[in-house]
């Protein structure tokens, strides 16, 4: 049974030893747990459906429980709303179409009753993609859960045609049974869907080898208020702008993705993950940059700064592994980061000083992975890296999709956790990582007048020849008042977003735009670019019924 107010399945939890609790208390203070609202309390707050006053449709469900399940995603504001029972806006109805024809019917119904339509995949959005917004018009959430088939597998072309509501694990199982894989593994893999990946330009953990979703998306079918849009599957085309690029990242503003054609591969002959420790952040960054720019055949590279390295080890529940790291690595000169009274940010250089962990993956044939392993070894040793074999890599692989459950455990202990990420060129990576962490720490200090501390750390991932993704995690104490918890988050999120834009990064490398990032999109697209986006939405959705308020703030027709 899936949790209604947290991440994942109710019977899955993240082991959290007392040593980890003591560690967090020493850095940000004791947690302040408070009771969550019950499901019954949340349901009692649900307003009557405005669709009940309209003409009924056989595919639309208006019961409060279904509407509650589709009211929020997985962002920090969503968690505050769900855990406190202060949901705010509920959809007025939820529909479960089983094919493109029923999607068209529901679009016609929404237009007839004046409803706004919100496409819903796995409900894993962390920036507000699926949330109904306030307004006089009712909201109809369109769940794609029943569009969940593998339609065709073209083994000659290695193309899989799938329906948009197919969850990642189900897709992989179906492909694996035939000897294939898509290889798209975002951290939300357990619950997210193909349509959601395409609509938000998702990025999997092994994108260096398999590609981002835009590399895997070969074509598909989209239902828009103005009719069907078919995106033909071609290996390449010089016939004008690629319309697939408009649908990728469109976040439901242009239509509903009902089907996708995806490029698949044969299952790899070999796959393994390894750990390398560096004495500091700079050495690790230089090694990773060289690996990327020399096109070494790895499948992923994740370099944690010193604070993240230390925190990850301590929160892992692997006390023996932590003890080994402290003794063995310390004797070899790979010291842990400082953890003084500086607001829980590690060393004054925000995690640059102290040992840093690189986890890298090798995927492919035995010959190619052996070659890549030797090349990575040469580069990392040249930068002071200490190869530690597969122990750390196996631990990471085992828990790669369990980590999101840590949010449940932390919340119940009185802590809130959130992340943000960007993509930036190599020349700006170091300054960006430091600026984001500094902005988050300073914002909470100013908001709380120095009474609250935040544990903040960063890692590099999804490396490219010209840059990398900087991924920042921050953990802070919940307040007794949910509104105050939300205000703390807003102060830190706003400061980090402003710093991100100021330092030339993208507002989102992999989480999309939604509501939370929409104010910052014009800084990246420019005024003319935003006009193009609005005009495209107005052409396909002249009445402004499709997921209003997401991707860009302006709604309705353009002048």
XYZ file of N, CA, C and O in Angstrom, residues 234-398:
660
model
N 12.196 8.527 -36.310
C 13.212 8.581 -37.359
C 14.592 8.581 -36.701
O 14.769 9.206 -35.651
N 15.570 7.927 -37.316
C 16.908 7.949 -36.708
C 17.522 9.337 -36.698
O 18.308 9.672 -35.812
N 17.189 10.176 -37.686
C 17.644 11.560 -37.771
C 16.817 12.264 -38.822
O 16.223 11.627 -39.697
N 16.764 13.582 -38.741
C 16.005 14.349 -39.718
C 16.527 15.767 -39.772
O 16.845 16.364 -38.731
N 16.617 16.309 -40.990
C 16.966 17.711 -41.190
C 15.751 18.509 -41.639
O 15.884 19.613 -42.171
N 14.560 17.962 -41.426
C 13.318 18.585 -41.878
C 12.801 19.577 -40.840
O 11.771 19.368 -40.187
N 13.534 20.654 -40.675
C 13.094 21.714 -39.785
C 13.314 21.393 -38.321
O 13.913 20.374 -37.959
N 12.843 22.275 -37.416
C 12.984 22.044 -35.974
C 12.335 20.732 -35.553
O 11.317 20.313 -36.113
N 12.907 20.098 -34.559
C 12.430 18.810 -34.068
C 11.300 19.040 -33.068
O 11.531 19.564 -31.966
N 10.087 18.658 -33.433
C 8.940 18.881 -32.559
C 9.010 18.051 -31.274
O 8.347 18.382 -30.283
N 9.792 16.987 -31.302
C 9.958 16.226 -30.055
C 10.517 17.112 -28.948
O 10.198 16.933 -27.767
N 11.371 18.066 -29.318
C 11.984 18.931 -28.319
C 10.978 19.875 -27.679
O 11.210 20.368 -26.568
N 9.872 20.137 -28.351
C 8.811 20.934 -27.740
C 8.045 20.126 -26.702
O 7.623 20.655 -25.674
N 7.845 18.843 -26.994
C 7.092 18.000 -26.066
C 7.949 17.621 -24.865
O 7.468 17.574 -23.726
N 9.237 17.353 -25.092
C 10.144 17.088 -23.982
C 10.189 18.307 -23.061
O 10.476 19.422 -23.489
N 9.864 18.096 -21.788
C 9.866 19.203 -20.836
C 8.653 20.095 -20.898
O 8.631 21.156 -20.264
N 7.606 19.695 -21.613
C 6.427 20.563 -21.758
C 5.510 20.543 -20.542
O 4.611 21.385 -20.424
N 5.655 19.585 -19.647
C 5.004 19.552 -18.341
C 3.480 19.665 -18.401
O 2.844 20.258 -17.536
N 2.894 19.096 -19.455
C 1.443 19.078 -19.558
C 0.831 20.355 -20.070
O -0.395 20.438 -20.180
N 1.620 21.353 -20.427
C 1.061 22.616 -20.920
C 0.608 22.527 -22.370
O -0.249 23.285 -22.805
N 1.203 21.613 -23.139
C 0.875 21.512 -24.561
C -0.075 20.362 -24.868
O -0.664 20.325 -25.949
N -0.212 19.419 -23.958
C -1.069 18.266 -24.199
C -0.706 17.121 -23.282
O 0.104 17.266 -22.362
N -1.298 15.973 -23.551
C -1.092 14.775 -22.742
C -0.335 13.747 -23.575
O -0.812 13.303 -24.631
N 0.831 13.373 -23.117
C 1.610 12.325 -23.779
C 0.939 10.995 -23.461
O 0.795 10.629 -22.292
N 0.495 10.279 -24.485
C -0.168 8.997 -24.246
C 0.711 7.809 -24.621
O 0.498 6.705 -24.132
N 1.683 8.041 -25.502
C 2.524 6.943 -25.965
C 3.915 7.482 -26.301
O 4.053 8.611 -26.782
N 4.936 6.672 -26.026
C 6.314 7.058 -26.328
C 7.020 5.892 -26.993
O 6.800 4.729 -26.634
N 7.880 6.208 -27.950
C 8.758 5.228 -28.563
C 10.155 5.485 -28.011
O 10.675 6.600 -28.112
N 10.741 4.453 -27.406
C 11.989 4.608 -26.673
C 13.095 3.741 -27.270
O 12.847 2.598 -27.680
N 14.292 4.262 -27.290
C 15.453 3.517 -27.771
C 15.969 2.625 -26.650
O 16.309 3.114 -25.570
N 16.035 1.336 -26.887
C 16.467 0.390 -25.861
C 17.782 -0.269 -26.280
O 18.204 -0.176 -27.428
N 18.415 -0.937 -25.333
C 19.673 -1.641 -25.577
C 19.568 -3.074 -25.090
O 18.714 -3.408 -24.256
N 20.477 -3.882 -25.550
C 20.643 -5.205 -24.980
C 21.130 -5.070 -23.543
O 21.856 -4.135 -23.201
N 20.721 -6.000 -22.679
C 21.237 -5.996 -21.318
C 22.759 -6.078 -21.344
O 23.331 -6.820 -22.147
N 23.424 -5.301 -20.502
C 24.886 -5.308 -20.527
C 25.447 -6.646 -20.081
O 24.856 -7.341 -19.237
N 26.585 -6.988 -20.618
C 27.268 -8.222 -20.233
C 27.798 -8.132 -18.814
O 27.831 -9.123 -18.077
N 28.184 -6.924 -18.423
C 28.763 -6.740 -17.089
C 28.420 -5.350 -16.574
O 28.361 -4.397 -17.327
N 28.187 -5.276 -15.273
C 27.950 -3.979 -14.637
C 28.441 -4.046 -13.193
O 28.169 -5.001 -12.471
N 29.180 -3.025 -12.774
C 29.701 -2.972 -11.414
C 29.930 -1.518 -11.033
O 30.092 -0.645 -11.896
N 29.946 -1.267 -9.719
C 30.143 0.086 -9.194
C 31.280 0.054 -8.174
O 31.399 -0.887 -7.389
N 32.078 1.116 -8.172
C 33.294 1.142 -7.358
C 33.402 2.466 -6.608
O 32.769 3.463 -6.978
N 34.244 2.463 -5.582
C 34.481 3.668 -4.800
C 35.936 4.102 -4.867
O 36.853 3.267 -4.879
N 36.150 5.407 -4.914
C 37.484 6.004 -4.871
C 37.426 7.181 -3.904
O 36.533 8.037 -4.016
N 38.359 7.237 -2.958
C 38.447 8.371 -2.049
C 39.534 9.329 -2.515
O 40.610 8.905 -2.949
N 39.240 10.628 -2.415
C 40.218 11.674 -2.673
C 40.445 12.456 -1.385
O 39.564 12.526 -0.527
N 41.602 13.091 -1.284
C 41.906 13.844 -0.068
C 41.106 15.137 0.020
O 40.911 15.667 1.106
N 40.668 15.655 -1.118
C 39.871 16.885 -1.093
C 39.018 16.984 -2.351
O 39.180 16.216 -3.302
N 38.119 17.959 -2.335
C 37.144 18.177 -3.396
C 37.797 18.551 -4.723
O 37.391 18.077 -5.785
N 38.836 19.394 -4.670
C 39.478 19.844 -5.902
C 40.108 18.683 -6.667
O 39.987 18.600 -7.898
N 40.787 17.785 -5.947
C 41.395 16.631 -6.611
C 40.331 15.756 -7.257
O 40.493 15.292 -8.395
N 39.245 15.556 -6.570
C 38.166 14.735 -7.111
C 37.538 15.366 -8.345
O 37.266 14.681 -9.339
N 37.295 16.675 -8.290
C 36.699 17.353 -9.441
C 37.587 17.267 -10.674
O 37.100 17.047 -11.789
N 38.880 17.461 -10.483
C 39.782 17.414 -11.621
C 39.810 16.012 -12.241
O 39.872 15.859 -13.462
N 39.767 14.999 -11.396
C 39.749 13.624 -11.909
C 38.475 13.357 -12.710
O 38.519 12.788 -13.811
N 37.332 13.763 -12.166
C 36.058 13.526 -12.843
C 35.995 14.307 -14.155
O 35.519 13.791 -15.184
N 36.471 15.541 -14.139
C 36.473 16.334 -15.374
C 37.320 15.662 -16.449
O 36.916 15.577 -17.614
N 38.477 15.143 -16.055
C 39.345 14.486 -17.039
C 38.693 13.216 -17.582
O 38.760 12.933 -18.778
N 38.045 12.458 -16.714
C 37.349 11.243 -17.155
C 36.284 11.588 -18.195
O 36.158 10.923 -19.226
N 35.524 12.660 -17.935
C 34.453 13.044 -18.853
C 35.010 13.578 -20.160
O 34.518 13.243 -21.244
N 36.023 14.414 -20.082
C 36.526 15.058 -21.298
C 37.356 14.127 -22.165
O 37.504 14.371 -23.361
N 37.870 13.068 -21.587
C 38.580 12.067 -22.384
C 37.658 10.944 -22.829
O 38.114 9.960 -23.412
N 36.362 11.102 -22.534
C 35.335 10.158 -22.997
C 35.612 8.735 -22.524
O 35.427 7.773 -23.271
N 36.049 8.599 -21.271
C 36.263 7.267 -20.701
C 34.908 6.572 -20.569
O 33.905 7.187 -20.187
N 34.840 5.285 -20.855
C 33.575 4.559 -20.957
C 32.958 4.134 -19.646
O 32.676 2.945 -19.432
N 32.711 5.084 -18.750
C 31.995 4.777 -17.509
C 30.498 4.894 -17.764
O 30.059 5.385 -18.814
N 29.685 4.456 -16.807
C 28.236 4.644 -16.935
C 27.717 5.707 -15.987
O 26.629 6.258 -16.206
N 28.454 6.038 -14.956
C 28.069 7.118 -14.043
C 29.280 7.540 -13.233
O 30.242 6.785 -13.070
N 29.206 8.759 -12.719
C 30.211 9.265 -11.793
C 29.518 10.193 -10.822
O 28.851 11.147 -11.231
N 29.657 9.909 -9.539
C 29.047 10.744 -8.500
C 30.127 11.071 -7.478
O 30.617 10.182 -6.777
N 30.475 12.351 -7.417
C 31.528 12.807 -6.506
C 30.908 13.623 -5.382
O 30.398 14.721 -5.607
N 30.946 13.091 -4.163
C 30.404 13.786 -2.997
C 31.463 14.674 -2.371
O 32.636 14.274 -2.267
N 31.065 15.864 -1.936
C 32.032 16.675 -1.210
C 32.241 16.082 0.185
O 31.624 15.075 0.557
N 33.142 16.695 0.948
C 33.545 16.089 2.219
C 32.375 15.951 3.185
O 32.237 14.940 3.878
N 31.517 16.986 3.245
C 30.392 16.911 4.171
C 29.399 15.827 3.757
O 28.879 15.094 4.609
N 29.128 15.710 2.470
C 28.218 14.659 2.028
C 28.829 13.285 2.239
O 28.131 12.339 2.624
N 30.119 13.161 1.982
C 30.794 11.879 2.206
C 30.640 11.444 3.649
O 30.257 10.296 3.941
N 30.920 12.361 4.578
C 30.832 12.037 5.999
C 29.391 11.731 6.406
O 29.114 10.737 7.087
N 28.451 12.569 5.940
C 27.052 12.389 6.317
C 26.483 11.094 5.756
O 25.757 10.361 6.448
N 26.803 10.794 4.496
C 26.299 9.575 3.876
C 26.766 8.342 4.635
O 25.980 7.408 4.889
N 28.024 8.318 5.018
C 28.539 7.181 5.775
C 27.831 7.051 7.118
O 27.438 5.958 7.529
N 27.619 8.164 7.803
C 27.043 8.110 9.146
C 25.545 7.801 9.141
O 25.036 7.219 10.094
N 24.846 8.218 8.086
C 23.410 7.934 8.021
C 23.104 6.596 7.373
O 21.952 6.187 7.298
N 24.133 5.910 6.903
C 23.916 4.652 6.192
C 23.480 3.521 7.109
O 22.940 2.519 6.648
N 23.726 3.682 8.398
C 23.446 2.583 9.320
C 24.525 1.529 9.321
O 24.416 0.519 10.031
N 25.609 1.743 8.559
C 26.720 0.801 8.476
C 27.824 1.259 9.428
O 28.836 1.827 9.021
N 27.613 1.032 10.713
C 28.571 1.535 11.703
C 29.958 0.942 11.514
O 30.974 1.615 11.744
N 30.034 -0.311 11.077
C 31.345 -0.925 10.854
C 32.061 -0.263 9.693
O 33.277 -0.058 9.728
N 31.299 0.098 8.651
C 31.893 0.783 7.508
C 32.409 2.153 7.921
O 33.491 2.576 7.497
N 31.671 2.854 8.778
C 32.101 4.164 9.257
C 33.383 4.027 10.073
O 34.326 4.813 9.905
N 33.410 3.024 10.943
C 34.607 2.821 11.759
C 35.820 2.512 10.895
O 36.937 3.010 11.140
N 35.634 1.692 9.853
C 36.735 1.385 8.933
C 37.225 2.637 8.238
O 38.429 2.875 8.106
N 36.274 3.475 7.803
C 36.652 4.703 7.103
C 37.446 5.623 8.009
O 38.461 6.203 7.602
N 36.999 5.762 9.241
C 37.683 6.665 10.161
C 39.080 6.185 10.504
O 40.030 6.974 10.534
N 39.232 4.884 10.722
C 40.550 4.364 11.111
C 41.464 4.207 9.897
O 42.550 4.794 9.833
N 41.013 3.398 8.930
C 41.885 3.077 7.802
C 42.223 4.270 6.932
O 43.394 4.515 6.622
N 41.200 5.046 6.553
C 41.460 6.185 5.697
C 42.235 7.270 6.424
O 43.077 7.961 5.836
N 41.956 7.423 7.720
C 42.697 8.413 8.499
C 44.178 8.102 8.550
O 45.027 8.992 8.420
N 44.525 6.838 8.713
C 45.935 6.444 8.748
C 46.635 6.720 7.427
O 47.840 7.001 7.388
N 45.871 6.673 6.318
C 46.454 6.909 4.999
C 46.443 8.384 4.599
O 46.857 8.733 3.489
N 45.960 9.232 5.495
C 45.961 10.662 5.213
C 44.706 11.178 4.545
O 44.671 12.332 4.098
N 43.657 10.353 4.500
C 42.386 10.789 3.932
C 41.464 11.149 5.097
O 40.661 10.341 5.557
N 41.606 12.380 5.588
C 40.906 12.800 6.792
C 39.468 13.197 6.488
O 39.153 13.680 5.387
N 38.592 13.011 7.492
C 37.210 13.417 7.321
C 37.107 14.924 7.406
O 38.037 15.624 7.824
N 35.961 15.467 7.001
C 35.775 16.923 7.023
C 35.629 17.395 8.456
O 35.321 16.632 9.373
N 35.865 18.694 8.643
C 35.646 19.287 9.957
C 34.168 19.426 10.218
O 33.384 19.690 9.325
N 33.767 19.282 11.461
C 32.355 19.426 11.826
C 32.252 20.301 13.058
O 31.769 19.878 14.106
N 32.762 21.519 12.931
C 32.742 22.453 14.050
C 31.414 23.148 14.173
O 30.414 22.753 13.605
N 31.421 24.255 14.910
C 30.177 24.979 15.176
C 29.924 26.028 14.099
O 29.725 27.201 14.370
N 29.901 25.600 12.861
C 29.741 26.526 11.742
C 28.432 26.304 11.001
O 28.344 26.468 9.802
N 27.423 25.916 11.728
C 26.115 25.769 11.092
C 25.939 24.463 10.371
O 25.074 24.315 9.532
N 26.764 23.455 10.680
C 26.566 22.154 10.067
C 26.953 22.098 8.624
O 26.401 21.325 7.870
N 27.914 22.883 8.197
C 28.305 22.867 6.799
C 29.672 22.260 6.590
O 30.294 22.439 5.556
N 30.188 21.518 7.577
C 31.514 20.931 7.396
C 32.566 21.992 7.550
O 32.498 22.849 8.428
N 33.591 21.968 6.724
C 34.666 22.944 6.802
C 34.162 24.305 6.358
O 33.126 24.427 5.719
N 34.897 25.389 6.679
C 34.481 26.712 6.210
C 34.368 26.802 4.699
O 33.692 27.663 4.175
N 35.060 25.922 3.981
C 34.982 25.923 2.516
C 33.855 25.031 2.013
O 33.887 24.531 0.902
N 32.840 24.821 2.838
C 31.631 24.101 2.451
C 31.925 22.722 1.875
O 31.504 22.373 0.779
N 32.670 21.937 2.622
C 32.884 20.554 2.239
C 34.008 20.340 1.253
O 34.168 19.252 0.723
N 34.822 21.369 0.981
C 35.928 21.192 0.044
C 37.116 20.517 0.712
O 37.901 19.838 0.055
N 37.282 20.737 2.020
C 38.403 20.145 2.744
C 37.966 18.832 3.380
O 36.915 18.758 4.000
N 38.790 17.828 3.248
C 38.463 16.529 3.794
C 38.184 15.530 2.697
O 37.986 15.888 1.534
N 38.184 14.266 3.067
C 38.055 13.200 2.076
C 36.715 13.270 1.352
O 35.674 13.547 1.944
N 36.771 13.004 0.070
C 35.588 13.024 -0.791
C 35.476 11.683 -1.508
O 36.486 11.131 -1.953
N 34.273 11.192 -1.629
C 34.035 9.877 -2.211
C 33.499 9.996 -3.624
O 32.515 10.704 -3.881
N 34.134 9.302 -4.548
C 33.631 9.146 -5.908
C 33.098 7.730 -6.063
O 33.804 6.759 -5.780
N 31.867 7.616 -6.505
C 31.301 6.323 -6.902
C 31.147 6.355 -8.420
O 30.545 7.276 -8.961
N 31.742 5.385 -9.094
C 31.604 5.333 -10.546
C 31.142 3.956 -10.980
O 31.368 2.951 -10.290
N 30.468 3.914 -12.113
C 29.936 2.663 -12.621
C 30.570 2.279 -13.937
O 30.952 3.139 -14.737
N 30.687 0.988 -14.150
C 31.164 0.431 -15.412
C 30.075 -0.481 -15.954
O 29.642 -1.416 -15.271
N 29.627 -0.217 -17.175
C 28.529 -0.956 -17.783
C 28.875 -1.258 -19.230
O 29.347 -0.377 -19.952
N 28.659 -2.497 -19.666
C 28.919 -2.850 -21.052
C 29.496 -4.240 -21.190
O 29.231 -5.134 -20.376
N 30.306 -4.441 -22.204
C 30.958 -5.741 -22.407
C 32.101 -5.904 -21.411
O 32.588 -4.936 -20.823
N 32.552 -7.140 -21.255
C 33.673 -7.379 -20.344
C 34.920 -6.641 -20.810
O 35.668 -6.073 -20.007
N 35.155 -6.658 -22.113
C 36.354 -6.004 -22.640
C 36.291 -4.498 -22.432
O 37.273 -3.878 -22.003
N 35.134 -3.879 -22.736
C 35.033 -2.421 -22.613
C 35.104 -1.969 -21.163
O 35.703 -0.929 -20.851
N 34.510 -2.733 -20.245
C 34.555 -2.333 -18.838
C 35.945 -2.522 -18.250
O 36.369 -1.743 -17.391
N 36.671 -3.559 -18.706
C 38.057 -3.731 -18.235
C 38.913 -2.546 -18.669
O 39.702 -2.000 -17.887
N 38.762 -2.134 -19.919
C 39.531 -1.010 -20.430
C 39.180 0.263 -19.671
O 40.076 1.015 -19.249
N 37.893 0.525 -19.519
C 37.476 1.736 -18.813
C 37.956 1.723 -17.369
O 38.371 2.761 -16.839
N 37.918 0.553 -16.721
C 38.389 0.454 -15.344
C 39.860 0.824 -15.221
O 40.267 1.522 -14.286
N 40.675 0.352 -16.158
C 42.102 0.690 -16.133
C 42.307 2.191 -16.347
O 43.128 2.820 -15.673
N 41.555 2.761 -17.268
C 41.707 4.187 -17.549
C 41.280 5.049 -16.360
O 41.945 6.037 -16.024
N 40.156 4.685 -15.728
C 39.717 5.421 -14.539
C 40.760 5.300 -13.438
O 41.074 6.283 -12.738
N 41.314 4.098 -13.266
C 42.333 3.897 -12.243
C 43.548 4.786 -12.458
O 44.077 5.383 -11.507
N 44.008 4.908 -13.693
C 45.165 5.747 -13.986
C 44.876 7.214 -13.678
O 45.708 7.913 -13.087
N 43.706 7.683 -14.073
C 43.371 9.089 -13.863
C 43.179 9.393 -12.380
O 43.700 10.405 -11.869
N 42.448 8.550 -11.675
C 42.195 8.837 -10.260
C 43.475 8.761 -9.437
O 43.683 9.577 -8.533
N 44.352 7.819 -9.730
C 45.632 7.746 -8.991
C 46.468 8.989 -9.237
O 47.140 9.485 -8.327
N 46.426 9.489 -10.465
C 47.197 10.688 -10.783
C 46.720 11.902 -9.996
O 47.479 12.862 -9.809
N 45.488 11.855 -9.517
C 44.929 12.957 -8.728
C 44.808 12.591 -7.243
O 44.016 13.215 -6.518
N 45.569 11.615 -6.812
C 45.595 11.258 -5.397
C 44.464 10.368 -4.945
O 44.204 10.253 -3.741
N 43.776 9.726 -5.867
C 42.649 8.883 -5.503
C 43.067 7.544 -4.935
O 44.077 6.966 -5.343
N 42.273 7.044 -3.984
C 42.507 5.740 -3.360
C 41.354 4.814 -3.750
O 40.220 4.988 -3.308
N 41.635 3.841 -4.606
C 40.622 2.894 -5.073
C 40.289 1.922 -3.955
O 41.181 1.336 -3.330
N 39.006 1.725 -3.679
C 38.582 0.879 -2.559
C 37.768 -0.328 -2.997
O 37.161 -0.992 -2.162
N 37.729 -0.620 -4.291
C 37.012 -1.803 -4.752
C 35.514 -1.605 -4.790
O 35.003 -0.487 -4.900
N 34.783 -2.715 -4.673
C 33.337 -2.702 -4.886
C 32.506 -2.571 -3.610
O 31.278 -2.485 -3.697
N 33.140 -2.530 -2.439
C 32.359 -2.522 -1.200
C 31.420 -1.317 -1.145
O 30.214 -1.448 -0.934
N 31.963 -0.137 -1.344
C 31.151 1.071 -1.289
C 30.153 1.091 -2.446
O 28.990 1.458 -2.285
N 30.608 0.681 -3.635
C 29.730 0.669 -4.798
C 28.550 -0.273 -4.634
O 27.421 0.049 -5.008
N 28.798 -1.448 -4.069
C 27.706 -2.397 -3.838
C 26.705 -1.852 -2.826
O 25.494 -2.045 -2.972
N 27.216 -1.184 -1.802
C 26.334 -0.585 -0.799
C 25.439 0.473 -1.433
O 24.232 0.533 -1.172
N 26.047 1.320 -2.291
C 25.255 2.350 -2.959
C 24.211 1.714 -3.872
O 23.047 2.132 -3.885
N 24.611 0.718 -4.646
C 23.678 0.100 -5.589
C 22.497 -0.540 -4.861
O 21.350 -0.434 -5.309
N 22.770 -1.151 -3.736
C 21.714 -1.830 -2.989
C 20.688 -0.842 -2.465
O 19.485 -1.157 -2.364
